[in-house]
XYZ file of C-alpha atoms in Angstrom:
730
model
C 135.450 102.923 7.300
C 133.497 101.049 4.636
C 131.335 103.524 2.699
C 129.193 101.521 0.254
C 130.579 103.806 -2.458
C 133.623 104.361 -4.627
C 136.711 106.178 -3.440
C 135.560 109.387 -5.095
C 132.639 111.311 -3.717
C 131.396 111.941 -0.242
C 127.868 110.549 -0.531
C 127.152 106.818 -0.584
C 125.516 105.645 -3.797
C 122.347 104.223 -2.131
C 121.432 107.775 -1.087
C 120.933 108.838 -4.722
C 118.956 105.717 -5.496
C 116.650 105.831 -2.467
C 115.749 109.472 -3.106
C 114.683 108.441 -6.591
C 112.701 105.447 -5.317
C 110.879 107.593 -2.767
C 110.040 110.125 -5.476
C 108.722 107.425 -7.787
C 106.481 105.975 -5.078
C 105.033 109.403 -4.303
C 104.368 110.033 -7.993
C 102.417 106.779 -8.178
C 100.341 108.045 -5.234
C 99.593 111.284 -7.077
C 101.964 113.439 -5.011
C 103.484 115.786 -7.568
C 106.459 116.859 -5.489
C 107.824 113.344 -5.717
C 109.601 114.639 -8.796
C 111.522 117.014 -6.521
C 112.991 114.057 -4.644
C 114.152 112.475 -7.894
C 115.670 115.807 -8.916
C 117.296 116.125 -5.490
C 118.968 112.728 -5.916
C 120.311 113.703 -9.339
C 121.435 117.123 -8.090
C 123.204 115.522 -5.136
C 125.201 113.315 -7.503
C 126.180 116.378 -9.550
C 127.191 118.268 -6.400
C 129.245 115.260 -5.312
C 131.156 115.433 -8.617
C 129.748 112.086 -9.732
C 127.391 113.094 -12.569
C 127.261 109.580 -14.024
C 125.591 108.366 -10.819
C 122.734 110.807 -11.340
C 121.247 108.011 -13.407
C 120.743 106.101 -10.132
C 118.221 108.690 -9.018
C 116.377 108.455 -12.327
C 116.470 104.659 -12.334
C 115.324 104.692 -8.714
C 112.383 106.875 -9.678
C 111.317 104.421 -12.370
C 111.804 101.434 -10.060
C 109.873 103.076 -7.225
C 107.002 104.008 -9.511
C 106.882 100.527 -11.053
C 106.992 98.800 -7.661
C 104.238 100.982 -6.197
C 102.096 100.649 -9.315
C 102.431 96.879 -9.231
C 101.186 96.789 -5.642
C 98.379 99.324 -5.997
C 96.980 98.218 -9.365
C 96.324 94.590 -8.462
C 92.639 93.637 -8.700
C 90.965 92.883 -5.386
C 90.193 89.144 -5.385
C 87.568 89.609 -2.652
C 85.607 92.314 -4.486
C 82.774 89.978 -5.611
C 82.009 89.018 -2.000
C 81.993 92.495 -0.416
C 78.837 92.972 1.636
C 78.175 89.249 1.869
C 78.026 87.037 4.960
C 80.803 84.502 4.483
C 82.589 81.649 6.231
C 86.313 81.460 5.547
C 89.083 78.962 6.188
C 92.583 80.371 6.342
C 95.831 80.880 8.190
C 95.682 83.403 11.037
C 99.030 85.030 11.849
C 97.852 87.275 14.681
C 97.386 90.220 12.333
C 95.801 89.002 9.098
C 93.863 86.039 7.768
C 95.509 84.547 4.675
C 93.375 82.618 2.179
C 94.665 80.203 -0.434
C 91.726 80.329 -2.864
C 91.467 83.093 -3.786
C 94.972 84.129 -2.746
C 94.200 87.044 -0.465
C 94.806 88.557 2.960
C 92.247 90.390 5.055
C 91.798 91.973 8.454
C 89.406 90.491 11.005
C 87.332 92.476 13.530
C 87.232 91.770 16.333
C 90.578 90.019 16.236
C 90.341 86.310 17.045
C 91.640 85.400 20.472
C 92.924 82.166 18.917
C 96.667 81.697 18.558
C 98.196 81.916 15.076
C 97.335 78.888 12.975
C 94.483 77.534 10.906
C 91.073 79.042 11.692
C 87.524 78.847 10.424
C 85.738 82.161 10.885
C 82.460 83.721 9.775
C 81.385 87.327 9.390
C 80.449 90.015 6.897
C 83.039 91.087 4.365
C 83.304 94.855 3.859
C 85.743 97.299 2.289
C 88.148 98.983 4.684
C 87.391 102.526 5.849
C 89.404 105.629 5.082
C 90.152 108.116 7.838
C 86.753 109.470 8.880
C 87.623 111.610 11.883
C 90.538 113.960 12.607
C 93.257 111.937 14.268
C 91.369 108.770 13.406
C 92.819 105.538 12.142
C 93.054 105.396 8.345
C 92.438 101.681 8.080
C 92.420 101.602 4.276
C 95.798 103.358 4.016
C 97.314 101.141 6.686
C 96.117 97.989 4.974
C 97.452 99.176 1.615
C 100.862 99.672 3.226
C 100.943 96.032 4.363
C 101.101 94.702 0.818
C 104.308 94.089 -1.089
C 105.609 93.019 -4.450
C 105.432 89.356 -3.393
C 102.784 89.680 -0.679
C 99.045 90.243 -1.327
C 97.657 93.535 -0.112
C 94.868 93.255 2.488
C 91.918 95.306 1.290
C 88.839 93.895 3.001
C 87.744 93.481 6.613
C 85.697 90.632 8.040
C 83.444 92.350 10.599
C 81.350 90.729 13.285
C 83.813 87.876 13.099
C 83.089 84.661 15.013
C 85.675 81.908 15.235
C 84.002 78.590 14.425
C 87.107 76.491 14.827
C 90.852 76.828 15.191
C 93.933 74.660 15.234
C 96.833 74.956 17.597
C 99.882 76.985 16.690
C 102.674 74.650 15.680
C 106.331 74.721 14.798
C 109.206 76.598 16.376
C 107.168 79.756 16.932
C 104.804 77.815 19.203
C 107.786 76.391 21.126
C 109.268 79.888 21.410
C 105.990 81.385 22.647
C 105.688 78.687 25.327
C 109.141 79.595 26.538
C 108.215 83.273 26.763
C 105.049 82.672 28.765
C 105.566 79.593 30.916
C 105.306 80.332 34.616
C 104.366 84.011 34.094
C 101.238 85.953 34.999
C 98.913 87.031 32.180
C 100.133 90.617 32.024
C 103.825 89.688 32.148
C 103.310 86.936 29.553
C 101.536 89.370 27.249
C 104.393 91.867 27.597
C 107.015 89.211 26.821
C 105.222 88.283 23.596
C 105.104 91.950 22.584
C 108.772 92.590 23.402
C 110.173 89.391 21.861
C 107.741 88.515 19.048
C 106.138 91.864 18.325
C 102.760 90.218 19.004
C 100.658 92.868 20.761
C 97.345 90.998 20.619
C 97.362 89.918 24.260
C 98.851 93.123 25.673
C 96.106 95.051 23.877
C 93.543 93.318 26.079
C 95.329 94.065 29.361
C 94.424 96.960 31.677
C 96.252 98.561 34.571
C 92.883 99.714 35.893
C 89.391 100.437 34.588
C 89.723 102.823 31.678
C 93.542 102.639 31.794
C 94.859 100.163 29.235
C 98.417 98.881 29.401
C 99.120 100.073 25.858
C 97.831 103.537 26.769
C 100.232 103.574 29.714
C 103.176 102.742 27.448
C 102.062 105.410 24.951
C 101.687 108.118 27.593
C 105.031 107.178 29.139
C 106.843 107.409 25.798
C 107.679 103.680 25.931
C 105.499 102.368 23.105
C 108.588 101.734 20.980
C 109.655 98.992 23.401
C 106.823 96.824 22.053
C 107.815 97.416 18.426
C 110.666 95.123 17.382
C 113.555 97.226 16.169
C 117.303 97.738 16.204
C 117.326 97.471 19.979
C 116.292 93.818 19.775
C 118.797 93.054 17.017
C 121.648 94.872 18.788
C 121.055 93.238 22.165
C 120.606 89.704 20.855
C 123.513 89.808 18.387
C 125.660 91.565 20.990
C 125.233 88.652 23.394
C 125.988 86.152 20.605
C 129.128 88.023 19.555
C 130.340 88.120 23.152
C 129.647 84.409 23.573
C 131.408 83.427 20.344
C 134.332 85.669 21.249
C 134.535 84.047 24.670
C 134.677 80.664 22.920
C 137.561 81.901 20.791
C 135.819 81.832 17.417
C 137.591 83.741 14.597
C 135.954 86.970 13.332
C 134.528 85.263 10.244
C 132.444 82.973 12.463
C 132.028 85.345 15.404
C 130.224 87.860 13.182
C 129.153 85.679 10.270
C 127.040 83.241 12.295
C 124.945 86.002 13.963
C 124.471 87.572 10.520
C 123.092 84.288 9.176
C 120.898 83.790 12.243
C 119.254 87.168 11.627
C 117.439 85.652 8.648
C 115.894 83.028 10.908
C 115.078 85.703 13.476
C 113.162 87.692 10.844
C 111.249 84.558 9.865
C 110.372 83.992 13.529
C 109.045 87.464 14.318
C 107.594 88.348 10.899
C 107.997 91.323 8.608
C 107.497 94.872 9.804
C 109.245 98.094 8.776
C 111.321 98.555 11.921
C 112.579 94.988 12.344
C 113.211 94.530 8.610
C 115.271 97.717 8.609
C 117.172 96.565 11.682
C 117.904 93.107 10.257
C 119.202 94.542 6.971
C 121.419 97.094 8.691
C 122.595 94.638 11.335
C 123.349 91.982 8.739
C 125.441 94.345 6.597
C 127.414 95.551 9.633
C 128.101 91.978 10.783
C 129.168 90.861 7.303
C 131.503 93.857 7.032
C 133.064 92.924 10.370
C 133.293 89.260 9.353
C 135.299 90.065 6.212
C 137.412 92.688 7.963
C 136.030 95.783 6.254
C 135.484 97.716 9.488
C 132.665 100.154 10.165
C 130.036 100.968 7.555
C 128.991 104.513 6.647
C 125.724 104.956 8.631
C 124.040 107.159 6.030
C 124.841 104.834 3.181
C 123.737 101.870 5.275
C 120.441 103.539 6.220
C 119.811 104.411 2.578
C 120.577 100.833 1.504
C 118.132 99.436 4.059
C 115.441 101.889 2.945
C 116.123 101.029 -0.687
C 115.595 97.294 -0.120
C 112.501 97.855 2.033
C 110.828 100.240 -0.399
C 111.496 98.203 -3.517
C 109.815 95.209 -1.865
C 107.167 97.105 0.134
C 106.775 100.487 -1.612
C 103.877 101.781 0.484
C 105.897 101.372 3.667
C 107.039 104.870 2.768
C 103.663 106.104 4.060
C 103.689 103.829 7.111
C 104.234 105.519 10.484
C 106.408 102.652 11.720
C 108.746 103.030 8.736
C 108.990 106.781 9.203
C 109.642 106.560 12.952
C 112.252 103.847 12.510
C 114.376 105.693 9.962
C 113.999 109.109 11.581
C 115.230 107.676 14.883
C 118.197 105.943 13.216
C 119.244 109.095 11.370
C 119.031 111.059 14.609
C 121.219 108.550 16.422
C 124.056 109.213 13.960
C 124.454 112.553 15.750
C 124.391 111.076 19.257
C 128.159 111.238 19.620
C 128.277 114.949 18.836
C 125.342 115.624 21.135
C 127.057 113.741 23.970
C 130.122 115.937 23.518
C 127.964 118.995 24.218
C 127.098 117.704 27.686
C 129.353 118.366 30.708
C 132.531 116.259 30.755
C 132.039 115.626 34.457
C 128.992 113.468 33.706
C 129.619 109.731 33.177
C 129.969 108.761 29.537
C 127.151 106.202 29.758
C 124.780 108.879 31.064
C 125.777 111.407 28.396
C 125.362 108.790 25.662
C 121.983 107.629 26.964
C 120.687 111.188 27.319
C 121.887 112.207 23.873
C 120.417 109.132 22.165
C 117.049 109.406 23.917
C 116.615 113.145 23.358
C 117.684 112.999 19.707
C 115.350 110.082 18.953
C 112.436 111.889 20.601
C 113.148 115.162 18.778
C 113.575 113.445 15.408
C 110.269 111.607 15.654
C 108.373 114.520 17.238
C 106.297 115.655 14.212
C 105.250 112.108 13.308
C 104.291 111.174 16.874
C 102.514 114.496 17.487
C 100.591 114.307 14.237
C 99.726 110.609 14.428
C 98.922 110.252 18.118
C 97.920 113.781 19.115
C 100.048 113.795 22.251
C 103.651 114.030 23.390
C 104.814 112.355 26.605
C 106.338 114.785 29.092
C 108.159 112.076 31.064
C 109.549 110.135 28.110
C 113.172 110.952 28.938
C 113.269 109.692 32.547
C 110.977 106.771 31.702
C 113.292 105.628 28.901
C 116.389 106.033 31.058
C 114.803 103.819 33.709
C 113.573 101.278 31.157
C 116.857 101.006 29.228
C 118.790 98.782 31.700
C 115.731 96.576 32.182
C 115.391 96.068 28.428
C 119.118 95.382 28.142
C 118.625 92.363 30.406
C 115.067 91.387 29.411
C 115.505 91.138 25.628
C 118.384 88.607 25.584
C 117.037 86.742 28.619
C 113.600 86.557 27.040
C 115.081 85.328 23.776
C 116.919 82.587 25.671
C 113.654 81.647 27.412
C 111.996 81.335 24.018
C 114.744 78.996 22.832
C 114.306 76.866 25.959
C 110.569 76.518 25.380
C 108.710 74.761 28.218
C 112.026 74.351 30.052
C 112.266 78.107 30.639
C 110.300 78.212 33.901
C 113.375 78.760 36.148
C 114.701 81.533 33.896
C 111.269 83.140 33.805
C 111.470 83.727 37.534
C 113.947 86.468 36.615
C 112.150 87.497 33.422
C 108.895 87.875 35.342
C 110.523 90.308 37.757
C 112.038 92.303 34.896
C 108.717 92.394 33.036
C 106.904 93.449 36.198
C 109.422 96.277 36.713
C 108.926 97.466 33.141
C 105.157 97.398 33.556
C 105.477 99.388 36.793
C 107.508 102.089 35.032
C 104.921 102.332 32.233
C 102.005 102.386 34.675
C 103.586 105.057 36.874
C 104.964 107.285 34.117
C 101.753 106.899 32.126
C 99.801 108.668 34.865
C 101.701 111.906 34.328
C 100.172 114.578 32.074
C 100.910 114.573 28.361
C 101.193 117.497 25.985
C 98.245 117.308 23.584
C 98.942 118.278 20.011
C 96.717 119.113 17.074
C 97.181 118.086 13.474
C 100.574 119.072 12.094
C 100.012 121.361 9.117
C 102.331 121.904 6.172
C 103.501 125.124 7.816
C 104.211 123.163 10.984
C 106.296 120.612 9.096
C 108.288 123.407 7.429
C 108.826 125.153 10.767
C 109.990 121.887 12.305
C 112.344 121.257 9.376
C 113.926 124.705 9.726
C 114.289 124.202 13.488
C 115.808 120.743 13.045
C 118.250 122.085 10.448
C 119.335 124.819 12.842
C 119.834 122.229 15.575
C 121.948 119.996 13.337
C 124.108 122.937 12.298
C 124.670 123.724 15.981
C 125.687 120.138 16.706
C 128.105 120.260 13.770
C 129.561 123.528 15.043
C 128.421 125.570 12.030
C 126.268 128.045 13.988
C 126.328 129.328 17.544
C 123.778 128.276 20.140
C 121.957 131.677 20.325
C 121.329 131.627 16.568
C 119.991 128.062 16.648
C 117.839 128.750 19.703
C 116.499 131.964 18.173
C 115.519 130.078 15.008
C 113.647 127.457 17.014
C 111.795 130.060 19.087
C 110.876 132.096 15.987
C 109.468 129.001 14.250
C 107.499 128.033 17.355
C 106.062 131.540 17.643
C 105.034 131.638 13.993
C 103.134 128.347 14.324
C 101.427 129.379 17.582
C 100.221 132.819 16.525
C 97.525 131.934 13.934
C 95.526 129.845 16.425
C 95.790 132.534 19.081
C 94.819 135.376 16.752
C 91.959 133.497 15.063
C 90.398 131.026 17.514
C 87.938 128.577 15.924
C 84.195 129.274 15.640
C 82.967 125.913 14.430
C 80.614 123.065 15.146
C 82.018 119.644 14.276
C 79.879 116.551 13.859
C 82.265 113.681 14.558
C 81.778 110.451 12.674
C 81.468 107.937 15.519
C 79.621 105.314 13.494
C 76.126 104.515 14.711
C 76.146 107.121 17.448
C 76.409 110.818 18.179
C 79.138 113.278 19.128
C 79.174 117.004 18.403
C 81.922 119.496 19.244
C 81.136 123.211 19.569
C 84.104 125.594 19.656
C 83.839 129.301 20.281
C 86.233 131.787 21.868
C 85.894 131.028 25.563
C 83.800 127.877 25.122
C 84.568 124.307 24.145
C 81.541 122.030 24.480
C 81.274 118.360 23.584
C 77.759 116.945 23.257
C 77.838 113.154 23.631
C 80.763 110.907 22.678
C 79.224 107.927 20.928
C 79.274 104.335 22.047
C 79.334 100.816 20.735
C 76.239 98.717 21.428
C 77.052 95.048 21.932
C 80.794 95.557 21.456
C 83.805 96.255 23.642
C 85.216 98.830 21.210
C 85.880 102.061 23.107
C 84.509 104.762 20.802
C 85.332 107.485 23.309
C 88.944 106.457 23.816
C 89.701 105.251 20.289
C 87.734 107.716 18.178
C 86.586 110.803 20.085
C 89.683 111.472 22.216
C 92.095 111.206 19.231
C 89.796 113.534 17.272
C 89.838 116.084 20.092
C 93.623 115.957 20.231
C 93.944 116.284 16.459
C 91.678 119.332 16.553
C 93.851 120.911 19.242
C 91.305 120.563 22.044
C 93.266 120.506 25.297
C 90.318 120.912 27.648
C 86.517 120.908 27.574
C 84.497 123.530 29.375
C 81.161 121.698 29.205
C 80.524 118.031 28.506
C 76.893 117.108 27.762
C 75.261 113.698 28.187
C 71.982 114.076 26.313
C 70.305 110.884 27.585
C 71.066 107.408 28.861
C 71.650 105.621 25.552
C 74.865 103.686 24.945
C 75.425 105.058 21.438
C 75.404 108.612 22.806
C 77.117 108.622 26.184
C 79.190 105.447 26.654
C 82.263 107.209 25.249
C 81.986 110.075 27.748
C 83.710 107.996 30.439
C 86.896 107.783 28.376
C 86.710 111.481 27.511
C 86.409 112.382 31.195
C 89.489 110.310 32.014
C 91.570 111.649 29.116
C 90.692 115.352 28.880
C 90.258 118.001 31.612
C 86.535 118.854 31.870
C 85.025 121.875 33.620
C 81.422 120.711 34.029
C 79.175 117.795 33.066
C 75.590 118.563 31.993
C 72.906 115.888 32.178
C 69.120 115.911 31.861
C 67.506 113.083 33.742
C 69.632 111.539 36.497
C 68.322 108.087 35.726
C 68.894 105.762 38.661
C 70.363 102.322 38.039
C 71.385 102.831 34.418
C 74.826 101.181 34.041
C 76.048 103.438 31.219
C 75.026 106.697 32.920
C 76.355 105.392 36.238
C 79.739 104.767 34.588
C 79.803 108.344 33.262
C 78.860 109.812 36.652
C 81.458 107.611 38.336
C 84.158 108.862 35.941
C 83.071 112.451 36.637
C 83.303 111.868 40.380
C 86.699 110.215 39.945
C 87.988 113.297 38.081
C 86.223 115.752 40.450
C 84.033 117.153 37.668
C 80.859 118.883 38.924
C 77.575 117.579 37.512
C 74.754 119.963 36.589
C 71.209 118.836 35.866
C 70.028 121.256 33.175
C 66.434 122.247 32.488
C 64.488 124.149 29.864
C 65.446 127.822 29.922
C 69.038 127.383 31.155
C 71.266 129.616 29.086
C 74.876 130.740 28.567
C 76.171 133.488 26.259
C 79.708 132.736 25.012
C 81.484 134.965 22.471
C 78.427 136.876 21.282
C 76.259 133.765 20.919
C 73.404 132.355 22.956
C 73.199 128.687 23.854
C 69.839 127.692 25.331
C 68.558 124.446 26.814
C 65.103 123.737 25.312
C 64.535 120.299 26.812
C 63.905 118.575 29.228
C 61.367 120.604 31.199
C 62.194 118.489 34.261
C 58.724 118.460 35.826
C 57.913 114.967 34.594
C 60.023 112.148 33.136
C 59.133 109.612 30.486
C 59.928 105.917 30.818
C 61.494 106.160 27.335
C 65.036 107.579 27.507
C 64.742 109.282 24.109
C 61.877 111.450 25.402
C 64.219 112.871 28.076
C 66.973 113.993 25.705
C 68.763 117.274 26.362
C 68.064 119.668 23.470
C 70.351 122.654 22.801
C 69.856 125.613 20.488
C 72.800 127.799 19.467
C 72.076 131.301 18.159
C 74.776 133.498 16.614
C 73.337 136.775 15.332
C 70.673 135.675 12.813
C 72.145 132.191 12.344
C 71.011 129.236 14.457
C 71.363 125.500 14.834
C 70.089 122.850 17.232
C 71.121 119.479 18.642
C 68.176 117.263 19.611
C 69.693 114.005 20.905
C 67.124 111.264 20.172
C 64.021 113.359 20.880
C 60.981 111.888 19.052
C 58.443 113.715 16.912
C 55.705 114.540 19.439
C 58.140 116.235 21.788
C 59.815 118.117 18.906
C 56.607 120.067 18.445
C 56.678 121.260 22.073
C 60.112 122.888 21.825
C 59.058 126.177 20.234
C 62.255 125.941 18.230
C 61.701 128.623 15.606
C 63.818 128.999 12.471
C 67.039 127.020 12.087
C 69.738 127.354 9.476
C 71.273 123.966 10.283
C 69.314 121.121 11.872
C 71.088 118.240 13.565
C 68.376 115.633 12.988
C 67.289 113.658 16.019
C 67.825 109.925 16.449
C 70.127 109.400 13.427
C 67.298 109.989 10.961
C 64.814 107.651 12.622
C 61.251 107.696 11.267
C 60.039 108.694 14.745
C 61.753 112.100 14.538
C 62.060 115.066 12.157
C 58.352 115.259 11.396
C 56.843 117.348 8.608
C 55.321 119.846 11.072
C 58.666 120.330 12.789
C 60.382 120.964 9.458
C 57.685 123.480 8.520
C 58.291 125.292 11.822
C 62.105 125.335 11.640
C 62.589 125.736 7.833
C 66.237 124.588 7.875
C 68.448 124.965 4.817
C 70.756 122.106 5.780
C 70.437 118.990 7.928
C 73.148 116.845 9.493
C 72.502 113.144 10.055
C 74.940 111.298 12.319
C 74.634 107.648 11.361
C 76.764 104.521 10.949
C 77.454 103.138 7.503
C 76.848 99.547 8.596
C 73.924 100.040 10.996
C 71.141 97.475 11.210
C 68.403 99.957 12.209
C 67.599 101.221 8.718
C 68.848 104.718 9.578
C 68.312 107.150 8.064
C 64.754 106.128 7.331
C 63.608 106.717 3.730
C 60.518 108.592 4.995
C 62.739 111.102 6.801
C 64.902 111.583 3.716
C 61.774 112.138 1.646
C 60.442 114.703 4.141
C 63.738 116.571 4.091
C 63.843 116.530 0.300
C 60.248 117.787 0.096
C 61.159 120.670 2.398
C 64.131 121.573 0.181
C 66.687 120.696 2.852
C 70.185 119.656 1.792
C 71.305 116.553 3.711
C 74.828 115.940 5.011
C 75.500 112.435 6.355
C 78.471 111.255 8.410
C 78.214 107.737 6.972
C 78.863 109.193 3.528
C 81.136 112.140 4.297
C 82.830 111.260 7.564
C 83.300 114.069 10.067
C 81.560 117.308 9.076
C 82.702 120.753 10.237
C 80.401 123.780 9.969
C 81.447 127.401 10.493
C 79.576 129.465 13.094
C 79.119 133.015 11.744
């Protein structure tokens, strides 16, 4: 076995170096314990009786720090134009727009439907957003991770983008795409592009049904990795080539050397990403070793070498979820043989191998998937076992179709059936329940690490099964107890942009008031912002869902919440007839068999020693203005109180009889028509929350409202400035 190391020692040299590189990158990011990784690399060399190689860990630390610093310290060439309305000409690659002068890359929202190629696009240039809600997408961090030593880092986003002109995609990639899609239906063609090119633009616009996106189905079924190019693609494609060249009688040097060389072209075709770059490096080294007759390569040394190359070129990939998932899965698969041996000998070897590989990959990536996506598929194992033989045929057949270009129509009769079968598995398995998961804390990561270590020791035969199982159960119990013993008493104002969504959590009550919405856009705030936030906060069900009034920016997202989270009851004020947004919410409630209650002034519940009272609407007469009909809630806990007013305007505020408030959730995002001086004098709040979008065109919050709050001595907390705000309930 080739070990990428000298004859002495048991640890391959890239392991020392990559630990140092990882430590150096973390130190550049201000993570102090990066120094522990550098020390671990040096200590490992000492333990391996190779003290001179400890310098690799130190050199790796310097190289990692220098590489990361080079990427992160570059000036932003688009900084002078931030906030401006611009028209840009550049090269669109399906993910980013690349400019030549200045040399820069940027994200575009919404993504152009145009194929990759030259585009002319207009919009407003803004800085990317950090993570603003629990479980939310940290766009700024993700963009930073896409830059490399030789590749500009995208930092800005062109919002409100409109494509003014575009050229056709040319070259071999265009030919290949035509081969993938010719003769196929839209959904199957979109899947083929995702599976073969890693281009998920089209599949992201496909739905199985209303409110049930294809990508959501793959995520819930545990099959999302099939649309991320990885070692599976490299193994299947090179495997077919090796078989073909062997059948033709080629000598090993050509049989393995030609596929190794072709991997470079394959990477150029599909583009750089952590998983496929890792797979190409590892696959290339293995093929070269076989071509020169060196035999198998040490998997740990090979994995470390691939990580070393990736991180020196793209240092912030270390913080990228795709990078983490890819390497965790590969490391887990090195134990697949031992895991298969633990299964009954009477089972077929192929079944034992498939089970072991699937389970180990899922367990290894569990904390990353749970923390990043807030859910764990419960049917991932059977879904992957069913999908595996389809992918084994689809990937090489699809690649051949791409090579054939427009001549692939006959072959795509088969590929279409395979793609349809894969879509059916994802659609069916995606309808099963998932296990929701909150944010993974440091204690959770430590507990997982101890459990994983116990499991590895069991696989290696170092500990008995009862000891390993007892360790896992003890760690699980220790992470579950705190939440059970101290349930949350909080009110969370989610940052949903220009909209409203408030989560109240008390022992025995979880209430969500509104779920935002996106006026004039197809962005699903409920599904893409609110639902992930609920999962990250550990909300597995909602007792009461409240739709304050029929405004898009308040209740559009409730439809997605109803479809994604079990809900006990839906509260509404006015049952406005013929309103499309409210009708969609009521339809989703009916679809999920959620009872609807029309609340009125004086309705009251008393959860966990608190009193929650409906103060509006009175229900005897309705206004033609939706804001006037907003549901208003007051929460009283001992002497502390707060209120949520929807978009209720100033005249109606005075009719509430609100009384003193400690925390006021200002109505209508700080509009000048609400939060009047008389109302502030009546309620005398100490603090006020304003839920408002940072890029809104309504002038919210209005300067007059801010002046009134300041004159009343009220401290203002704004979601556009602070992101999601969580307030304790005494």
